[in-house]
mmCIF file of C-alpha atoms in Angstrom:
data_model
loop_
_atom_site.group_PDB
_atom_site.id
_atom_site.type_symbol
_atom_site.label_atom_id
_atom_site.label_comp_id
_atom_site.label_asym_id
_atom_site.label_seq_id
_atom_site.Cartn_x
_atom_site.Cartn_y
_atom_site.Cartn_z
ATOM 1 C CA UNK A 261 34.232 3.958 -45.017
ATOM 2 C CA UNK A 262 33.913 0.294 -45.737
ATOM 3 C CA UNK A 263 35.227 -0.702 -42.304
ATOM 4 C CA UNK A 264 31.965 0.532 -40.767
ATOM 5 C CA UNK A 265 30.150 -2.440 -42.296
ATOM 6 C CA UNK A 266 32.406 -5.161 -40.922
ATOM 7 C CA UNK A 267 30.652 -7.723 -38.690
ATOM 8 C CA UNK A 268 27.186 -6.366 -39.461
ATOM 9 C CA UNK A 269 24.301 -8.709 -40.285
ATOM 10 C CA UNK A 270 23.747 -8.700 -44.039
ATOM 11 C CA UNK A 271 20.521 -9.002 -45.982
ATOM 12 C CA UNK A 272 20.946 -10.004 -49.630
ATOM 13 C CA UNK A 273 18.003 -9.213 -51.905
ATOM 14 C CA UNK A 274 17.452 -9.638 -55.627
ATOM 15 C CA UNK A 275 17.073 -6.389 -57.512
ATOM 16 C CA UNK A 276 13.369 -5.655 -57.959
ATOM 17 C CA UNK A 277 12.288 -7.698 -54.926
ATOM 18 C CA UNK A 278 11.039 -6.180 -51.690
ATOM 19 C CA UNK A 279 13.422 -5.840 -48.734
ATOM 20 C CA UNK A 280 12.465 -6.110 -45.081
ATOM 21 C CA UNK A 281 14.936 -4.938 -42.464
ATOM 22 C CA UNK A 282 14.128 -5.629 -38.842
ATOM 23 C CA UNK A 283 15.077 -3.908 -35.615
ATOM 24 C CA UNK A 284 14.401 -4.712 -31.971
ATOM 25 C CA UNK A 285 14.431 -1.693 -29.691
ATOM 26 C CA UNK A 286 15.208 -1.799 -26.014
ATOM 27 C CA UNK A 287 13.251 0.884 -24.179
ATOM 28 C CA UNK A 288 9.491 0.494 -23.756
ATOM 29 C CA UNK A 289 9.331 4.251 -22.944
ATOM 30 C CA UNK A 290 10.640 5.188 -26.408
ATOM 31 C CA UNK A 291 8.000 7.058 -28.349
ATOM 32 C CA UNK A 292 9.722 8.170 -31.562
ATOM 33 C CA UNK A 293 11.531 5.911 -34.019
ATOM 34 C CA UNK A 294 13.621 6.730 -37.063
ATOM 35 C CA UNK A 295 15.264 4.776 -39.875
ATOM 36 C CA UNK A 296 18.526 6.004 -41.392
ATOM 37 C CA UNK A 297 20.516 4.923 -44.434
ATOM 38 C CA UNK A 298 24.302 5.165 -44.464
ATOM 39 C CA UNK A 299 26.336 4.912 -47.635
ATOM 40 C CA UNK A 300 30.056 4.306 -47.589
ATOM 41 C CA UNK A 301 32.068 7.312 -46.433
ATOM 42 C CA UNK A 302 29.018 9.393 -45.529
ATOM 43 C CA UNK A 303 26.958 10.259 -42.491
ATOM 44 C CA UNK A 304 23.577 8.580 -41.939
ATOM 45 C CA UNK A 305 20.637 10.037 -43.866
ATOM 46 C CA UNK A 306 17.040 10.164 -42.667
ATOM 47 C CA UNK A 307 14.632 7.807 -44.468
ATOM 48 C CA UNK A 308 11.389 7.712 -42.512
ATOM 49 C CA UNK A 309 10.107 8.110 -38.958
ATOM 50 C CA UNK A 310 7.140 6.975 -36.892
ATOM 51 C CA UNK A 311 5.672 7.980 -33.548
ATOM 52 C CA UNK A 312 4.409 5.534 -30.972
ATOM 53 C CA UNK A 313 0.765 6.469 -31.546
ATOM 54 C CA UNK A 314 1.002 4.896 -35.018
ATOM 55 C CA UNK A 315 1.733 1.355 -36.156
ATOM 56 C CA UNK A 316 2.432 2.014 -39.836
ATOM 57 C CA UNK A 317 3.714 4.868 -41.926
ATOM 58 C CA UNK A 318 4.405 4.960 -45.657
ATOM 59 C CA UNK A 319 6.791 7.029 -47.704
ATOM 60 C CA UNK A 320 8.006 6.803 -51.253
ATOM 61 C CA UNK A 321 8.869 3.089 -51.735
ATOM 62 C CA UNK A 322 9.397 2.680 -47.987
ATOM 63 C CA UNK A 323 7.092 1.608 -45.179
ATOM 64 C CA UNK A 324 7.850 1.473 -41.463
ATOM 65 C CA UNK A 325 5.928 -0.864 -39.166
ATOM 66 C CA UNK A 326 5.950 -0.539 -35.391
ATOM 67 C CA UNK A 327 4.908 -3.294 -32.999
ATOM 68 C CA UNK A 328 5.066 -1.885 -29.478
ATOM 69 C CA UNK A 329 3.928 -5.127 -27.881
ATOM 70 C CA UNK A 330 7.141 -6.900 -28.832
ATOM 71 C CA UNK A 331 9.277 -3.737 -29.233
ATOM 72 C CA UNK A 332 9.914 -4.382 -32.901
ATOM 73 C CA UNK A 333 10.380 -2.046 -35.830
ATOM 74 C CA UNK A 334 10.721 -2.939 -39.499
ATOM 75 C CA UNK A 335 11.590 -1.095 -42.680
ATOM 76 C CA UNK A 336 10.143 -2.354 -45.947
ATOM 77 C CA UNK A 337 11.664 -1.185 -49.215
ATOM 78 C CA UNK A 338 9.604 -1.895 -52.312
ATOM 79 C CA UNK A 339 11.206 -2.855 -55.642
ATOM 80 C CA UNK A 340 14.744 -2.727 -54.300
ATOM 81 C CA UNK A 341 17.224 -0.919 -56.538
ATOM 82 C CA UNK A 342 21.057 -0.937 -56.685
ATOM 83 C CA UNK A 343 21.042 2.518 -55.092
ATOM 84 C CA UNK A 344 19.431 1.033 -51.984
ATOM 85 C CA UNK A 345 22.652 -0.792 -51.182
ATOM 86 C CA UNK A 346 23.798 0.646 -47.847
ATOM 87 C CA UNK A 347 23.809 0.085 -44.104
ATOM 88 C CA UNK A 348 20.449 0.749 -42.439
ATOM 89 C CA UNK A 349 20.035 1.810 -38.813
ATOM 90 C CA UNK A 350 17.008 2.169 -36.616
ATOM 91 C CA UNK A 351 17.046 4.711 -33.791
ATOM 92 C CA UNK A 352 14.782 5.302 -30.804
ATOM 93 C CA UNK A 353 14.081 8.381 -28.741
ATOM 94 C CA UNK A 354 12.398 8.916 -25.388
ATOM 95 C CA UNK A 355 11.834 11.687 -22.874
ATOM 96 C CA UNK A 356 15.447 11.881 -21.737
ATOM 97 C CA UNK A 357 16.393 13.458 -25.109
ATOM 98 C CA UNK A 358 18.834 10.689 -25.983
ATOM 99 C CA UNK A 359 18.589 9.253 -29.487
ATOM 100 C CA UNK A 360 19.956 5.707 -29.408
ATOM 101 C CA UNK A 361 20.907 3.730 -32.499
ATOM 102 C CA UNK A 362 20.724 0.030 -33.202
ATOM 103 C CA UNK A 363 23.720 -1.822 -34.592
ATOM 104 C CA UNK A 364 22.693 -1.721 -38.235
ATOM 105 C CA UNK A 365 22.020 -4.090 -41.131
ATOM 106 C CA UNK A 366 23.867 -4.115 -44.429
ATOM 107 C CA UNK A 367 21.577 -4.423 -47.458
ATOM 108 C CA UNK A 368 23.272 -6.094 -50.430
ATOM 109 C CA UNK A 369 21.513 -6.026 -53.805
ATOM 110 C CA UNK A 370 21.960 -9.014 -56.096
ATOM 111 C CA UNK A 371 21.840 -8.295 -59.854
ATOM 112 C CA UNK B 1303 22.915 26.058 -46.565
ATOM 113 C CA UNK B 1304 25.961 23.965 -45.731
ATOM 114 C CA UNK B 1305 24.073 21.844 -43.150
ATOM 115 C CA UNK B 1306 26.350 20.193 -40.565
ATOM 116 C CA UNK B 1307 30.054 20.790 -41.148
ATOM 117 C CA UNK B 1308 32.713 18.732 -39.408
ATOM 118 C CA UNK B 1309 36.434 19.458 -39.400
ATOM 119 C CA UNK B 1310 38.922 17.951 -39.827
ATOM 120 C CA UNK B 1311 37.944 15.041 -42.095
ATOM 121 C CA UNK B 1312 40.915 12.930 -41.005
ATOM 122 C CA UNK B 1313 43.227 13.152 -38.007
ATOM 123 C CA UNK B 1314 46.062 11.071 -36.586
ATOM 124 C CA UNK B 1315 47.059 11.580 -32.959
ATOM 125 C CA UNK B 1316 49.637 10.055 -30.682
ATOM 126 C CA UNK B 1317 48.520 8.641 -27.343
ATOM 127 C CA UNK B 1318 48.236 11.423 -24.782
ATOM 128 C CA UNK B 1319 47.768 14.254 -27.268
ATOM 129 C CA UNK B 1320 44.724 16.479 -27.103
ATOM 130 C CA UNK B 1321 42.558 17.836 -29.873
ATOM 131 C CA UNK B 1322 39.178 19.331 -30.650
ATOM 132 C CA UNK B 1323 36.817 18.042 -33.308
ATOM 133 C CA UNK B 1324 34.809 20.912 -34.689
ATOM 134 C CA UNK B 1325 31.109 20.836 -35.567
ATOM 135 C CA UNK B 1326 29.034 23.707 -36.897
ATOM 136 C CA UNK B 1327 25.494 23.871 -38.239
ATOM 137 C CA UNK B 1328 23.777 26.719 -40.070
ATOM 138 C CA UNK B 1329 20.177 25.532 -39.703
ATOM 139 C CA UNK B 1330 19.488 27.204 -36.341
ATOM 140 C CA UNK B 1331 18.906 23.792 -34.767
ATOM 141 C CA UNK B 1332 18.563 23.669 -31.005
ATOM 142 C CA UNK B 1333 19.663 20.069 -30.571
ATOM 143 C CA UNK B 1334 23.186 18.821 -31.351
ATOM 144 C CA UNK B 1335 24.929 15.568 -30.587
ATOM 145 C CA UNK B 1336 28.131 13.591 -31.074
ATOM 146 C CA UNK B 1337 28.352 9.889 -31.954
ATOM 147 C CA UNK B 1338 31.208 7.527 -32.495
ATOM 148 C CA UNK B 1339 30.981 4.658 -34.947
ATOM 149 C CA UNK B 1340 33.070 1.505 -34.649
ATOM 150 C CA UNK B 1341 32.832 -1.659 -36.792
ATOM 151 C CA UNK B 1342 29.897 -3.795 -35.683
ATOM 152 C CA UNK B 1343 28.913 -1.348 -32.930
ATOM 153 C CA UNK B 1344 26.565 1.001 -34.737
ATOM 154 C CA UNK B 1345 26.555 4.599 -33.575
ATOM 155 C CA UNK B 1346 27.022 5.284 -29.879
ATOM 156 C CA UNK B 1347 26.016 8.586 -28.319
ATOM 157 C CA UNK B 1348 28.872 10.463 -26.625
ATOM 158 C CA UNK B 1349 27.327 13.794 -25.573
ATOM 159 C CA UNK B 1350 24.357 15.860 -26.587
ATOM 160 C CA UNK B 1351 22.965 19.354 -26.119
ATOM 161 C CA UNK B 1352 19.360 20.546 -26.185
ATOM 162 C CA UNK B 1353 20.370 24.191 -26.533
ATOM 163 C CA UNK B 1354 23.099 26.754 -25.993
ATOM 164 C CA UNK B 1355 24.588 26.467 -22.505
ATOM 165 C CA UNK B 1356 23.189 22.970 -21.898
ATOM 166 C CA UNK B 1357 25.065 19.693 -22.377
ATOM 167 C CA UNK B 1358 24.531 16.174 -21.116
ATOM 168 C CA UNK B 1359 26.197 12.776 -21.245
ATOM 169 C CA UNK B 1360 25.278 10.024 -23.636
ATOM 170 C CA UNK B 1361 26.120 6.322 -23.619
ATOM 171 C CA UNK B 1362 29.929 6.614 -23.820
ATOM 172 C CA UNK B 1363 31.032 10.019 -22.433
ATOM 173 C CA UNK B 1364 34.287 9.044 -20.718
ATOM 174 C CA UNK B 1365 37.380 10.708 -22.202
ATOM 175 C CA UNK B 1366 35.392 13.408 -23.999
ATOM 176 C CA UNK B 1367 34.298 16.936 -23.110
ATOM 177 C CA UNK B 1368 31.856 19.228 -24.875
ATOM 178 C CA UNK B 1369 30.601 22.776 -24.582
ATOM 179 C CA UNK B 1370 27.782 24.678 -26.296
ATOM 180 C CA UNK B 1371 28.438 28.400 -26.077
ATOM 181 C CA UNK B 1372 26.482 29.189 -29.256
ATOM 182 C CA UNK B 1373 23.580 27.570 -31.091
ATOM 183 C CA UNK B 1374 25.775 26.944 -34.135
ATOM 184 C CA UNK B 1375 28.838 25.218 -32.647
ATOM 185 C CA UNK B 1376 29.324 22.049 -30.626
ATOM 186 C CA UNK B 1377 33.020 21.102 -30.350
ATOM 187 C CA UNK B 1378 34.144 17.732 -28.977
ATOM 188 C CA UNK B 1379 37.392 17.705 -27.000
ATOM 189 C CA UNK B 1380 39.696 14.775 -26.380
ATOM 190 C CA UNK B 1381 41.931 15.826 -23.474
ATOM 191 C CA UNK B 1382 44.329 12.860 -23.578
ATOM 192 C CA UNK B 1383 43.792 10.618 -26.596
ATOM 193 C CA UNK B 1384 43.885 6.841 -26.192
ATOM 194 C CA UNK B 1385 43.997 4.096 -28.882
ATOM 195 C CA UNK B 1386 40.477 3.070 -27.776
ATOM 196 C CA UNK B 1387 39.264 6.408 -29.142
ATOM 197 C CA UNK B 1388 40.211 5.429 -32.680
ATOM 198 C CA UNK B 1389 36.877 5.700 -34.470
ATOM 199 C CA UNK B 1390 34.759 7.664 -36.901
ATOM 200 C CA UNK B 1391 33.033 10.578 -35.177
ATOM 201 C CA UNK B 1392 29.758 12.033 -36.372
ATOM 202 C CA UNK B 1393 28.123 15.266 -35.321
ATOM 203 C CA UNK B 1394 24.384 15.690 -35.819
ATOM 204 C CA UNK B 1395 21.723 18.319 -35.263
ATOM 205 C CA UNK B 1396 17.947 18.586 -35.312
ATOM 206 C CA UNK B 1397 15.372 21.310 -34.713
ATOM 207 C CA UNK B 1398 14.049 19.808 -31.495
ATOM 208 C CA UNK B 1399 16.027 16.646 -30.779
ATOM 209 C CA UNK B 1400 13.868 13.822 -29.560
ATOM 210 C CA UNK B 1401 10.956 14.426 -31.932
ATOM 211 C CA UNK B 1402 12.688 15.260 -35.191
ATOM 212 C CA UNK B 1403 15.208 13.508 -37.443
ATOM 213 C CA UNK B 1404 18.914 14.157 -37.051
ATOM 214 C CA UNK B 1405 20.976 15.794 -39.794
ATOM 215 C CA UNK B 1406 24.485 14.356 -39.846
ATOM 216 C CA UNK B 1407 27.845 15.693 -40.909
ATOM 217 C CA UNK B 1408 30.176 13.559 -43.013
ATOM 218 C CA UNK B 1409 32.321 12.500 -40.097
ATOM 219 C CA UNK B 1410 35.872 12.765 -38.802
ATOM 220 C CA UNK B 1411 38.049 9.674 -39.003
ATOM 221 C CA UNK B 1412 40.389 9.685 -36.005
ATOM 222 C CA UNK B 1413 43.313 7.334 -35.503
ATOM 223 C CA UNK B 1414 45.213 7.273 -32.207
ATOM 224 C CA UNK B 1415 48.558 5.488 -32.300
#
């Protein structure tokens, strides 16, 4: 529920603007990265993924950028809509089969 | 397809009680995992399984047991509940685990008093 979002960094974006959510990952051996969206009271939902042999991948209104040099991942959402309001998590995966999540960012849409 | 089904949705336990959180998936996924979610902490991996008969520890396994006797089911057991285990628990599955996105259930909210 709502308590999940307490103490999370918040990004406030005007409706219609582009949103950029950033994530630093920890393991240089990670080779698969995923972005999830979590709405209040629900489990996380898959948005987009990228493998380490790529540096950019586009979906519908979303783009993921991967910078392996500085271990940084970003999610860009074009023309942000009220329905994009949620908590966004990045996750990383490596050969030990563990999928590890970042702490999350709350996206708040301003009317 | 129902996807990933978690039961119960809510549970209140007293310290020292035991219980099992149930998780079932009908997608024939090999990989299943359990996470707990606390405010400001994101999702932390408790245990995971790459297939029936195989389980392994995640980031925060202490106080929890799992088993994977079938592909479909991956129950999480709390043998002696503690207030520190108050959290929202999510079960997830994927076809292959490390190279495919997770499908999540809707969670179990557990309170230990």
